[in-house]
Tab-separated table of C-alpha atoms in Angstrom:
chain	number	residue	atom	x	y	z
M	1	MET	CA	-0.046	0.057	-0.141
M	2	ALA	CA	1.533	3.357	-1.089
M	3	LEU	CA	1.547	5.770	1.852
M	4	GLN	CA	2.721	9.241	2.275
M	5	HIS	CA	2.648	11.199	5.382
M	6	ALA	CA	1.780	14.930	5.805
M	7	HIS	CA	2.002	17.072	8.630
M	8	ASP	CA	1.298	20.901	9.179
M	9	GLN	CA	4.436	22.624	8.500
M	10	HIS	CA	3.702	25.745	10.686
M	11	ASP	CA	5.752	26.287	13.869
M	12	HIS	CA	3.582	24.592	16.491
M	13	LEU	CA	5.345	26.152	19.395
M	14	HIS	CA	4.266	29.568	18.156
M	15	ARG	CA	0.628	28.376	17.159
M	16	HIS	CA	0.082	26.824	20.606
M	17	SER	CA	1.618	29.555	22.585
M	18	HIS	CA	-1.218	32.109	22.017
M	19	GLY	CA	-3.674	30.090	23.900
M	20	ALA	CA	-1.410	29.475	27.001
M	21	LEU	CA	-1.377	32.634	28.916
M	22	ASP	CA	1.227	33.067	31.618
M	23	TYR	CA	-0.274	32.940	35.045
M	24	GLY	CA	2.663	32.592	36.868
M	25	ARG	CA	2.225	35.748	38.922
M	26	ALA	CA	-1.359	34.856	39.568
M	27	PHE	CA	-0.123	31.608	41.163
M	28	ALA	CA	2.572	33.293	43.081
M	29	LEU	CA	0.287	35.889	44.481
M	30	GLY	CA	-2.349	33.394	45.217
M	31	ILE	CA	-0.109	31.112	47.010
M	32	ALA	CA	1.413	33.992	49.151
M	33	LEU	CA	-1.913	35.391	50.148
M	34	ASN	CA	-3.364	32.144	51.184
M	35	LEU	CA	-0.126	30.959	53.093
M	36	ALA	CA	-0.258	34.159	54.978
M	37	TYR	CA	-3.915	33.593	55.795
M	38	VAL	CA	-3.438	29.929	56.672
M	39	ALA	CA	-0.925	31.025	59.386
M	40	ALA	CA	-3.131	33.675	60.772
M	41	GLU	CA	-6.236	31.582	60.835
M	42	ALA	CA	-4.386	28.708	62.568
M	43	ALA	CA	-3.066	31.061	65.211
M	44	PHE	CA	-6.390	32.651	65.878
M	45	GLY	CA	-7.972	29.089	66.086
M	46	ALA	CA	-5.510	27.967	68.509
M	47	ILE	CA	-5.844	31.099	70.696
M	48	SER	CA	-9.881	30.881	70.690
M	49	GLY	CA	-9.913	27.168	70.895
M	50	SER	CA	-12.031	27.063	67.720
M	51	LEU	CA	-11.937	23.857	65.909
M	52	ALA	CA	-13.888	25.268	63.090
M	53	LEU	CA	-11.084	27.780	62.387
M	54	LEU	CA	-8.193	25.091	62.723
M	55	ALA	CA	-10.201	22.849	60.287
M	56	ASP	CA	-10.908	25.513	57.655
M	57	ALA	CA	-6.942	26.409	58.036
M	58	GLY	CA	-6.326	22.862	57.182
M	59	HIS	CA	-8.785	23.221	54.241
M	60	ASN	CA	-6.973	26.430	52.979
M	61	LEU	CA	-3.547	24.633	53.251
M	62	GLY	CA	-4.980	21.983	51.062
M	63	ASP	CA	-5.937	24.522	48.469
M	64	VAL	CA	-2.355	26.250	48.636
M	65	LEU	CA	-0.924	22.930	47.723
M	66	ALA	CA	-3.479	22.351	44.915
M	67	LEU	CA	-2.261	25.864	43.585
M	68	GLY	CA	1.137	24.772	43.737
M	69	LEU	CA	0.310	21.714	41.769
M	70	SER	CA	-1.503	23.701	39.103
M	71	TRP	CA	1.293	26.093	38.834
M	72	GLY	CA	3.877	23.361	38.317
M	73	ALA	CA	1.763	21.728	35.584
M	74	ALA	CA	1.489	25.126	33.825
M	75	VAL	CA	5.377	25.560	33.982
M	76	LEU	CA	5.936	22.004	32.718
M	77	SER	CA	3.394	22.351	29.973
M	78	ARG	CA	5.537	25.156	28.271
M	79	ARG	CA	8.833	23.117	28.330
M	80	ARG	CA	9.959	22.031	25.040
M	81	PRO	CA	9.639	18.587	23.542
M	82	THR	CA	12.589	16.206	24.139
M	83	GLY	CA	13.654	12.981	22.412
M	84	ARG	CA	11.822	10.879	25.189
M	85	PHE	CA	8.719	13.228	25.598
M	86	THR	CA	8.013	14.129	22.046
M	87	TYR	CA	4.897	16.036	23.047
M	88	GLY	CA	6.678	17.865	25.835
M	89	PHE	CA	4.960	18.044	29.129
M	90	ARG	CA	1.642	19.341	28.152
M	91	SER	CA	-0.444	16.616	29.543
M	92	SER	CA	0.863	17.328	33.037
M	93	SER	CA	-1.837	19.948	33.169
M	94	ILE	CA	-4.493	17.297	32.667
M	95	LEU	CA	-2.962	15.319	35.542
M	96	ALA	CA	-3.123	18.329	37.726
M	97	ALA	CA	-6.751	19.177	36.956
M	98	LEU	CA	-7.578	15.387	37.646
M	99	ALA	CA	-5.377	15.524	40.906
M	100	ASN	CA	-7.058	18.894	41.956
M	101	ALA	CA	-10.519	17.525	41.623
M	102	ILE	CA	-9.709	14.481	43.555
M	103	ILE	CA	-7.948	16.532	46.244
M	104	LEU	CA	-10.970	18.807	46.474
M	105	LEU	CA	-13.503	15.914	46.792
M	106	VAL	CA	-11.400	14.210	49.454
M	107	VAL	CA	-11.037	17.333	51.695
M	108	THR	CA	-14.788	18.158	51.281
M	109	GLY	CA	-15.475	14.424	52.288
M	110	GLY	CA	-13.331	14.953	55.412
M	111	ILE	CA	-15.252	18.186	56.326
M	112	ALA	CA	-18.750	16.338	55.862
M	113	TRP	CA	-17.458	13.503	57.907
M	114	GLU	CA	-16.385	15.877	60.693
M	115	ALA	CA	-19.765	17.793	60.255
M	116	LEU	CA	-21.760	14.533	60.725
M	117	TRP	CA	-19.857	13.749	63.874
M	118	ARG	CA	-20.377	17.275	65.348
M	119	LEU	CA	-24.085	17.319	64.754
M	120	SER	CA	-24.331	14.615	67.488
M	121	HIS	CA	-21.271	15.879	69.631
M	122	PRO	CA	-21.660	19.735	69.596
M	123	VAL	CA	-18.584	21.716	70.324
M	124	ALA	CA	-18.341	25.148	71.941
M	125	VAL	CA	-17.220	27.650	69.507
M	126	ALA	CA	-16.248	31.250	69.886
M	127	GLY	CA	-18.783	32.622	67.278
M	128	SER	CA	-17.639	36.049	67.090
M	129	THR	CA	-13.838	35.305	66.549
M	130	VAL	CA	-14.928	32.762	64.041
M	131	ALA	CA	-17.080	35.165	62.082
M	132	TRP	CA	-14.262	37.967	61.965
M	133	VAL	CA	-11.327	35.709	61.058
M	134	ALA	CA	-13.462	33.854	58.224
M	135	GLY	CA	-14.793	37.203	57.011
M	136	ILE	CA	-11.055	38.101	56.004
M	137	GLY	CA	-10.712	34.605	54.460
M	138	ILE	CA	-13.639	35.412	52.099
M	139	VAL	CA	-11.891	38.476	50.732
M	140	ILE	CA	-8.489	36.541	50.367
M	141	ASN	CA	-10.124	33.406	48.794
M	142	GLY	CA	-12.353	35.505	46.529
M	143	ALA	CA	-9.643	37.773	45.259
M	144	THR	CA	-7.456	34.645	44.424
M	145	ALA	CA	-10.345	33.012	42.513
M	146	LEU	CA	-10.603	36.308	40.405
M	147	LEU	CA	-6.911	36.094	39.441
M	148	PHE	CA	-8.044	32.809	37.453
M	149	ALA	CA	-11.507	33.938	36.477
M	150	ARG	CA	-10.580	35.058	32.878
M	151	GLY	CA	-8.678	31.663	31.901
M	152	ARG	CA	-11.134	29.066	33.411
M	153	GLU	CA	-13.235	28.832	30.295
M	154	ARG	CA	-10.543	27.713	27.970
M	155	ASP	CA	-8.012	25.803	30.311
M	156	LEU	CA	-9.276	23.053	32.705
M	157	ASN	CA	-6.213	23.570	34.895
M	158	LEU	CA	-6.994	26.967	35.545
M	159	ARG	CA	-10.619	26.133	35.966
M	160	SER	CA	-9.541	23.717	38.749
M	161	ALA	CA	-7.633	26.422	40.462
M	162	PHE	CA	-10.616	28.808	40.078
M	163	LEU	CA	-13.024	26.164	41.673
M	164	HIS	CA	-10.529	25.442	44.287
M	165	MET	CA	-10.610	29.038	45.439
M	166	ALA	CA	-14.310	29.771	44.810
M	167	ALA	CA	-15.145	26.789	46.847
M	168	ASP	CA	-12.824	27.699	49.585
M	169	ALA	CA	-14.540	31.178	49.837
M	170	LEU	CA	-17.889	29.461	49.921
M	171	VAL	CA	-16.582	27.356	52.824
M	172	THR	CA	-15.442	30.389	54.626
M	173	ALA	CA	-18.721	32.126	53.936
M	174	GLY	CA	-20.409	29.210	55.529
M	175	VAL	CA	-18.101	29.661	58.551
M	176	VAL	CA	-18.923	33.200	58.839
M	177	VAL	CA	-22.667	32.528	58.875
M	178	SER	CA	-22.342	29.727	61.452
M	179	GLY	CA	-20.116	32.089	63.575
M	180	ILE	CA	-22.567	34.783	63.579
M	181	ALA	CA	-25.482	32.535	64.287
M	182	ILE	CA	-23.654	30.842	67.086
M	183	ALA	CA	-22.696	34.245	68.622
M	184	VAL	CA	-26.480	35.176	68.560
M	185	THR	CA	-28.207	32.016	69.462
M	186	GLY	CA	-25.687	29.800	71.120
M	187	LEU	CA	-26.814	26.919	69.021
M	188	TYR	CA	-23.539	25.022	68.249
M	189	TRP	CA	-25.106	22.492	66.001
M	190	LEU	CA	-25.434	25.175	63.361
M	191	ASP	CA	-21.784	25.090	62.551
M	192	PRO	CA	-21.767	21.338	61.348
M	193	ALA	CA	-25.008	21.978	59.627
M	194	VAL	CA	-23.858	24.752	57.545
M	195	GLY	CA	-20.579	22.599	56.759
M	196	LEU	CA	-22.774	19.961	55.301
M	197	VAL	CA	-24.742	22.195	53.161
M	198	VAL	CA	-21.493	23.849	51.807
M	199	SER	CA	-19.925	20.420	51.233
M	200	ALA	CA	-22.879	19.227	49.075
M	201	VAL	CA	-22.553	22.551	47.084
M	202	ILE	CA	-18.850	22.026	46.525
M	203	VAL	CA	-19.170	18.435	45.370
M	204	TRP	CA	-21.873	19.515	42.884
M	205	GLY	CA	-19.583	22.156	41.391
M	206	THR	CA	-16.619	19.812	41.198
M	207	TRP	CA	-18.242	16.999	39.460
M	208	ASP	CA	-17.949	18.588	35.911
M	209	LEU	CA	-14.367	19.345	36.572
M	210	MET	CA	-13.864	15.675	37.594
M	211	ARG	CA	-15.603	14.340	34.560
M	212	GLY	CA	-13.785	16.696	32.148
M	213	ALA	CA	-10.269	15.891	33.593
M	214	PHE	CA	-11.032	12.217	33.661
M	215	ARG	CA	-12.174	12.043	29.969
M	216	LEU	CA	-9.150	14.135	28.912
M	217	ALA	CA	-6.856	11.676	30.911
M	218	LEU	CA	-8.312	8.900	28.765
M	219	ASP	CA	-7.821	10.702	25.638
M	220	ALA	CA	-11.602	11.358	24.809
M	221	VAL	CA	-12.555	13.906	22.407
M	222	PRO	CA	-12.415	17.153	24.276
M	223	GLU	CA	-15.681	18.839	25.305
M	224	GLY	CA	-16.622	21.623	22.621
M	225	VAL	CA	-14.961	19.652	19.747
M	226	ASP	CA	-17.554	18.224	17.126
M	227	ALA	CA	-16.039	14.863	16.139
M	228	ALA	CA	-18.716	14.179	13.587
M	229	GLY	CA	-18.339	17.772	12.140
M	230	VAL	CA	-14.449	17.245	11.909
M	231	ARG	CA	-15.089	14.084	9.993
M	232	THR	CA	-17.617	15.661	7.590
M	233	HIS	CA	-15.376	18.552	7.103
M	234	LEU	CA	-12.414	16.384	6.044
M	235	LEU	CA	-14.512	14.162	3.795
M	236	THR	CA	-15.628	17.501	1.843
M	237	GLN	CA	-11.980	18.396	1.007
M	238	PRO	CA	-11.091	18.224	-2.575
M	239	GLY	CA	-9.703	14.727	-3.594
M	240	VAL	CA	-10.682	12.980	-0.286
M	241	ALA	CA	-12.610	9.659	-1.104
M	242	ALA	CA	-12.597	8.249	2.380
M	243	ILE	CA	-11.167	8.780	5.912
M	244	HIS	CA	-10.438	6.421	8.442
M	245	ASP	CA	-8.542	6.168	12.029
M	246	LEU	CA	-9.480	9.609	12.880
M	247	HIS	CA	-8.441	10.268	16.413
M	248	ILE	CA	-8.902	13.559	18.468
M	249	TRP	CA	-7.636	14.062	21.879
M	250	GLY	CA	-6.394	16.724	24.327
M	251	MET	CA	-2.588	17.084	24.516
M	252	SER	CA	-3.266	19.381	27.402
M	253	THR	CA	-6.030	21.341	28.936
M	254	THR	CA	-5.901	23.926	26.310
M	255	GLU	CA	-4.576	22.168	23.061
M	256	THR	CA	-6.216	19.631	20.845
M	257	ALA	CA	-4.486	17.125	18.488
M	258	LEU	CA	-5.794	15.026	15.532
M	259	THR	CA	-4.397	12.272	13.468
M	260	CYS	CA	-6.235	10.495	10.595
M	261	HIS	CA	-5.631	8.625	7.263
M	262	LEU	CA	-7.040	10.368	4.130
M	263	VAL	CA	-7.718	8.171	1.154
M	264	MET	CA	-6.900	10.344	-1.972
M	265	PRO	CA	-6.799	8.297	-5.035
M	266	GLY	CA	-5.399	11.313	-7.103
M	267	GLY	CA	-2.237	11.265	-5.032
M	268	HIS	CA	-0.778	13.712	-2.444
M	269	PRO	CA	-2.398	17.259	-2.817
M	270	GLY	CA	0.987	18.947	-1.758
M	271	ASP	CA	2.075	20.553	1.432
M	272	ALA	CA	0.307	23.836	0.859
M	273	ALA	CA	-3.132	22.080	0.551
M	274	LEU	CA	-2.534	20.024	3.722
M	275	SER	CA	-1.423	23.207	5.643
M	276	GLY	CA	-4.634	24.845	4.480
M	277	ILE	CA	-6.648	21.840	5.929
M	278	ALA	CA	-4.962	22.099	9.222
M	279	ARG	CA	-5.421	25.973	9.488
M	280	GLU	CA	-9.254	25.200	8.798
M	281	LEU	CA	-9.361	22.623	11.551
M	282	GLU	CA	-7.812	25.014	14.050
M	283	GLU	CA	-10.071	28.002	13.212
M	284	ARG	CA	-13.318	25.966	12.969
M	285	PHE	CA	-12.727	23.337	15.477
M	286	GLY	CA	-10.011	24.345	17.777
M	287	ILE	CA	-7.645	21.712	16.699
M	288	HIS	CA	-4.191	22.921	17.155
M	289	HIS	CA	-2.028	19.843	16.100
M	290	ALA	CA	-3.082	17.967	13.005
M	291	THR	CA	-1.305	15.069	11.399
M	292	MET	CA	-2.729	13.631	8.255
M	293	GLN	CA	-1.636	10.381	6.438
M	294	ILE	CA	-2.207	10.042	2.685
M	295	GLU	CA	-3.241	6.908	1.179
M	296	LEU	CA	-4.007	6.053	-2.403
M	297	GLY	CA	-6.590	3.428	-1.944
M	298	ASP	CA	-4.986	1.068	-4.314
M	299	SER	CA	-4.584	-1.860	-1.943
M	300	ASP	CA	-6.878	-4.098	0.111
M	301	GLU	CA	-4.641	-3.809	3.072
M	302	VAL	CA	-5.908	-1.710	5.864
M	303	CYS	CA	-4.352	-0.164	8.935
M	304	ALA	CA	-4.119	-2.535	11.998
M	305	LEU	CA	-6.220	-0.131	13.962
M	306	THR	CA	-9.138	-0.301	11.613
M	307	PRO	CA	-12.183	-0.770	12.188
M	308	GLU	CA	-12.079	-0.875	15.941
M	309	HIS	CA	-10.664	2.748	16.266
M	310	VAL	CA	-12.600	4.494	13.611
M	311	VAL	CA	-14.338	7.710	14.806
């Protein structure tokens, strides 16, 4: 079977860089702010004897670690490919998003478990101190979340960082509400009750992140990419008689790759034609890295991946 391989000849590093904004300063500022708050919250929790503040400080520390994980993945994703890692380290952003979702769910589960225990074993809490300290936390967590708000729609890794901090602000808001209510009424069971409600809201918001990261980790077609539309588009290109072994997957949380076999009985259309197809795939479907193999269709042999892996 006569085969020819074609690949978009544009500078991929250049074409990929426009979608990957540098959020290094945002990560650094977010980590610094939250580390300072964790230290202050833990100190006030120890002084006031507030288990709620100590638990929230632990939760915030987990989010600081998650921000560090996301930052590390963002840095790795910009490293150049090597002989061993031919795609570079782009997929580290997918692993970070998945890890962040798991961490957030585990931490939330711990909070929910503690809340269930405290419903039957109320613990005295200094309500006013809790409310004031947690109120400061809302400002810090909310401001940190806003640092990643712009990039969350196009980068799952930044979305995970945004959700972590937004969820933390929500948890802290619950702590403020419970602190005020306890100070006014003296009903200590309000603290775990609010914690359970907040935990349920966090799990609801994290589920989509978890599902999206898990799909990307399994090389599923990224959300927002119409695989059927891509196939139809390729079949309508001049000279294309058939297509098989079409694969579309996320190389990172921001970049999508495609490989396929195009059956073109008339022969190779030329590099310019393939570069044009690659540009159209990027403009219409957001596919940044396209690799197309040309076949003449003059043999009964088929690729070993056919038909099981045909999209």
